[in-house]
Amino acid sequence: MSQRHSDSSLEEKMLECRFHSELRLDAKGSPAPRLPMVRRPLRVTDSDTSQPDVPGPPPPTSEDTEPQTVILSTQSPAALKVGTEQLIPRSLAVSSKAKAPARHQSFGAAMLSKEAARRDPRLVAAPSFSLDDMDMDTGPGRTLTRNLRNQSYRAAMKGLGMPGSQVGPVLLSPKLQALAEESSQPPARCPAKNKRTLGRKRAHKGSFKDDPRFYQEIRERGLNTGQESDDDLLDEPCSPQGTQKVAAPIVVKNYRPPQVTWSQLPEVVESGILDSLPVEERKRQEAIFEILTSEFSYQHSLGILVAEFLQSRELRATMTQTEHHHLFSNILDVLSASQKFFEDLERRHKAQVCVEDISDILEDHAERHFHPYIAYCSNEVYQQRALQKLTSSNATFREVLREIEKRPACGGLPMISFLILPMQRVTRLPLLTDTLCLKTQGHPERYKAANRALKAISKLVKQCNEGAHKMERTEQMYTLHTQLDFSKVKSLPLISASRWLLKRGELSVVEEAGLFRKLASRPTCYLFLFNDVLVITKKKSEDSFVVQDYAQVDHIQVQKMEPSEFPLPGGGNRSSCVPHPFQVTLLHNSEGRQESILLSADSASDQARWITALTHRERQEQGPTNKGDLLQVEVTKAYLAKQVDEITLQQADVVLILQQEDGWFYGERLRDGDMGWFPEEFARSITNRVAVEGNVRRMERLRVETDV
């Protein structure tokens, strides 16, 4: 009866004891030893046989049989069970979400937590609660001194063993970890739906337009040039850590994954179509959706170029009108073409959950609306020249440009990364369209439409490349025509539509004979190598050269020499070690005679580059090699050619390496076959043989099917 009376009047005693002077609270607000503790009544099913599993008050002995008239809550059988088999609300045993408002806890529960911690200090070492749920301070004896209202009942009671179990020492975890949350996501219908994406928790349910990314920072899966293919990315199984491959040999840190895939769109998930959609059709929808999302990112980056750089009054004031035009060209027309293209793609996307096809849109825009790309790419040579001139000789331009690039809208990216975006986008479109072709091979009509779109886009890219080369070569030939003086030899008509410069530079003359003895007073010569003729000159100034001799490329022989002692020009007994020599023989020079000259380069890479350029005709006649055995690299950051024998590369370009020398690669760009040199640090090797062979097959198929 006394226990029933105590339990039934517990709430009244709690209020009475809380404010009564007999509580005798100490200075810190903690109850004095043996102070009656209060708590909510607990229903106990087996109070007579239960045994405490933690140290508590000693049980009554035979000598002390005086019955207690009042049973305090801290000494009752219910209190002595301290969380081992008690029935408690489920909400008290579940960890709250991180950074959520603290749950309410009664005064009685808090006091019980303090008492339990005082009985067994091991309770404070329990690492089952989150730091986000409780900001704690520890006082003497490792006891919690504040913010206990944020601690759940489960956290306070954690650490006690089950009845009859051996309780060992409980060590403090070096780092408190939050309890795992129960997943609120619906069960997956297919493996692809559980892939980790950055767009899943966004405000608009993962829309790709929520947080547009810079096009410079993404690489479309449809490029399919790395360790894994787009099929791997779509089909790989789920794992607790997500779907990121940790052992991939290609890691481009600049790149970020797409925001959201087609399979994760809310309208697709809610329609339930993924349950019955064939795998190949899902891959085709993903390829279509990637063209849409990547165009949006590209359009977003173009908008930043226009708003932050083109329309900047401060930047415009630092240059002339001509320089401004050369720098930005017709970028507004390019942006307008991109906006129209995206609008048509988005209209088709909104009309159908499963898009029927977009090949007609691709073909129509490539043939009718993408002509601004040709003009922009043709202006590339003037754009690079204007930018180099402004950055090297205009301090005001450099300062203003530096301040603009620091703005948050630019994302810490330089202006040049925005200027090359149209070239980057137009060269990626054929690969993305080719991926669409591969996903439609099972449907003849769709495949024909996709193949027509691929040919139209490939033709556009070819026109862009030809436009850029034509403008560069034409201007280059007219400039050289005014700089080369043919007064000492038979004149050569230099300007020709089929002639362009392959390499130029100054070399040391080690040994000469006949006509080349004229160079003895100055042991250097300046070579201009065109695709069909080699011109040897003597440099008078930066823009004036006197021609000494020339010969057709077909009448030239080149031989690499071993470093050794050679006599210095000018006579006498002087000699010196020449580290990088090579000999050039003109079988039929400007006077119809044979002449030889021994030259020396400044480095091993310069020697290799000259020999490669001088023997380019022989390499073409040798025929194709087995390209599957060649090293392949993927470009990790864009590279702008600084010399005529170098190649300009975009991020994600794949290059077949034909030669490697002293930190430089000489290779063939997969997407269009252009060749040139570039530094090794701008690329990483592709080591997966399946990816290497797949890239070669794709290159061969593209060149056969596009026929452009």
Short mmCIF file of N, CA, C and O in Angstrom, two decimals, residues 315-328 382-402 415 419:
data_model
loop_
_atom_site.label_atom_id
_atom_site.label_comp_id
_atom_site.label_asym_id
_atom_site.label_seq_id
_atom_site.Cartn_x
_atom_site.Cartn_y
_atom_site.Cartn_z
N LEU A 315 36.46 47.36 -67.41
CA LEU A 315 37.34 46.60 -68.29
C LEU A 315 37.37 47.20 -69.69
O LEU A 315 38.42 47.25 -70.34
N ARG A 316 36.23 47.66 -70.14
CA ARG A 316 36.16 48.23 -71.50
C ARG A 316 37.00 49.50 -71.59
O ARG A 316 37.58 49.79 -72.64
N ALA A 317 37.10 50.24 -70.50
CA ALA A 317 37.86 51.49 -70.52
C ALA A 317 39.36 51.27 -70.61
O ALA A 317 40.11 52.22 -70.88
N THR A 318 39.83 50.06 -70.40
CA THR A 318 41.27 49.79 -70.42
C THR A 318 41.79 49.38 -71.79
O THR A 318 42.99 49.14 -71.94
N MET A 319 40.93 49.29 -72.81
CA MET A 319 41.36 48.83 -74.13
C MET A 319 40.65 49.61 -75.22
O MET A 319 39.67 50.31 -74.98
N THR A 320 41.15 49.45 -76.42
CA THR A 320 40.54 50.10 -77.58
C THR A 320 39.32 49.32 -78.05
O THR A 320 39.08 48.18 -77.63
N GLN A 321 38.56 49.94 -78.93
CA GLN A 321 37.37 49.28 -79.47
C GLN A 321 37.76 48.04 -80.28
O GLN A 321 37.08 47.00 -80.22
N THR A 322 38.86 48.13 -81.02
CA THR A 322 39.31 46.98 -81.81
C THR A 322 39.74 45.83 -80.91
O THR A 322 39.40 44.67 -81.16
N GLU A 323 40.48 46.15 -79.86
CA GLU A 323 40.90 45.11 -78.93
C GLU A 323 39.70 44.47 -78.24
O GLU A 323 39.68 43.25 -78.03
N HIS A 324 38.72 45.27 -77.90
CA HIS A 324 37.52 44.73 -77.26
C HIS A 324 36.77 43.80 -78.19
O HIS A 324 36.27 42.74 -77.77
N HIS A 325 36.70 44.16 -79.46
CA HIS A 325 36.03 43.30 -80.45
C HIS A 325 36.81 42.00 -80.66
O HIS A 325 36.21 40.92 -80.74
N HIS A 326 38.12 42.10 -80.76
CA HIS A 326 38.92 40.89 -80.93
C HIS A 326 38.82 39.97 -79.71
O HIS A 326 38.85 38.74 -79.85
N LEU A 327 38.69 40.56 -78.53
CA LEU A 327 38.66 39.76 -77.31
C LEU A 327 37.35 39.00 -77.15
O LEU A 327 37.36 37.81 -76.78
N PHE A 328 36.23 39.64 -77.46
CA PHE A 328 34.93 39.01 -77.21
C PHE A 328 34.19 38.61 -78.50
O PHE A 328 33.21 37.86 -78.42
N TYR A 382 42.98 36.01 -83.36
CA TYR A 382 42.98 37.41 -82.94
C TYR A 382 42.67 37.54 -81.46
O TYR A 382 43.21 38.42 -80.77
N GLN A 383 41.81 36.68 -80.97
CA GLN A 383 41.46 36.71 -79.55
C GLN A 383 42.67 36.41 -78.67
O GLN A 383 42.95 37.14 -77.71
N GLN A 384 43.41 35.37 -79.00
CA GLN A 384 44.59 35.01 -78.21
C GLN A 384 45.66 36.10 -78.29
O GLN A 384 46.30 36.43 -77.30
N ARG A 385 45.82 36.65 -79.47
CA ARG A 385 46.84 37.69 -79.63
C ARG A 385 46.47 38.93 -78.83
O ARG A 385 47.34 39.54 -78.18
N ALA A 386 45.20 39.32 -78.87
CA ALA A 386 44.77 40.51 -78.12
C ALA A 386 44.92 40.29 -76.62
O ALA A 386 45.37 41.20 -75.90
N LEU A 387 44.56 39.10 -76.15
CA LEU A 387 44.68 38.83 -74.72
C LEU A 387 46.13 38.82 -74.27
O LEU A 387 46.47 39.36 -73.20
N GLN A 388 47.01 38.24 -75.05
CA GLN A 388 48.43 38.22 -74.70
C GLN A 388 49.02 39.62 -74.68
O GLN A 388 49.81 39.97 -73.79
N LYS A 389 48.62 40.44 -75.63
CA LYS A 389 49.13 41.80 -75.69
C LYS A 389 48.65 42.62 -74.49
O LYS A 389 49.43 43.35 -73.86
N LEU A 390 47.37 42.48 -74.15
CA LEU A 390 46.82 43.26 -73.04
C LEU A 390 47.42 42.83 -71.69
O LEU A 390 47.72 43.67 -70.85
N THR A 391 47.58 41.55 -71.50
CA THR A 391 48.11 41.07 -70.22
C THR A 391 49.60 41.36 -70.05
O THR A 391 50.08 41.47 -68.93
N SER A 392 50.31 41.48 -71.16
CA SER A 392 51.76 41.70 -71.06
C SER A 392 52.15 43.16 -71.04
O SER A 392 53.21 43.51 -70.49
N SER A 393 51.33 44.03 -71.62
CA SER A 393 51.74 45.43 -71.76
C SER A 393 50.76 46.44 -71.19
O SER A 393 51.00 47.64 -71.28
N ASN A 394 49.66 46.00 -70.60
CA ASN A 394 48.64 46.92 -70.10
C ASN A 394 48.41 46.63 -68.62
O ASN A 394 47.64 45.73 -68.25
N ALA A 395 49.06 47.39 -67.76
CA ALA A 395 48.96 47.16 -66.32
C ALA A 395 47.55 47.43 -65.80
O ALA A 395 47.06 46.74 -64.90
N THR A 396 46.90 48.45 -66.35
CA THR A 396 45.53 48.77 -65.91
C THR A 396 44.58 47.63 -66.23
O THR A 396 43.71 47.27 -65.42
N PHE A 397 44.72 47.06 -67.42
CA PHE A 397 43.90 45.92 -67.80
C PHE A 397 44.11 44.75 -66.84
O PHE A 397 43.15 44.11 -66.40
N ARG A 398 45.35 44.48 -66.51
CA ARG A 398 45.64 43.36 -65.61
C ARG A 398 44.99 43.56 -64.25
O ARG A 398 44.44 42.63 -63.66
N GLU A 399 45.06 44.79 -63.73
CA GLU A 399 44.52 45.06 -62.40
C GLU A 399 42.99 44.93 -62.39
O GLU A 399 42.41 44.32 -61.49
N VAL A 400 42.35 45.52 -63.39
CA VAL A 400 40.88 45.44 -63.46
C VAL A 400 40.43 44.00 -63.66
O VAL A 400 39.47 43.53 -63.03
N LEU A 401 41.13 43.29 -64.53
CA LEU A 401 40.77 41.89 -64.79
C LEU A 401 40.94 41.06 -63.52
O LEU A 401 40.09 40.19 -63.22
N ARG A 402 41.98 41.31 -62.76
CA ARG A 402 42.22 40.55 -61.53
C ARG A 402 41.08 40.77 -60.54
O ARG A 402 40.62 39.84 -59.87
N MET A 415 39.34 34.58 -66.84
CA MET A 415 38.53 34.96 -67.99
C MET A 415 38.79 34.06 -69.19
O MET A 415 37.87 33.77 -69.96
N LEU A 419 36.39 32.41 -72.15
CA LEU A 419 36.51 32.75 -73.57
C LEU A 419 36.59 31.51 -74.46
O LEU A 419 36.14 31.55 -75.61
#
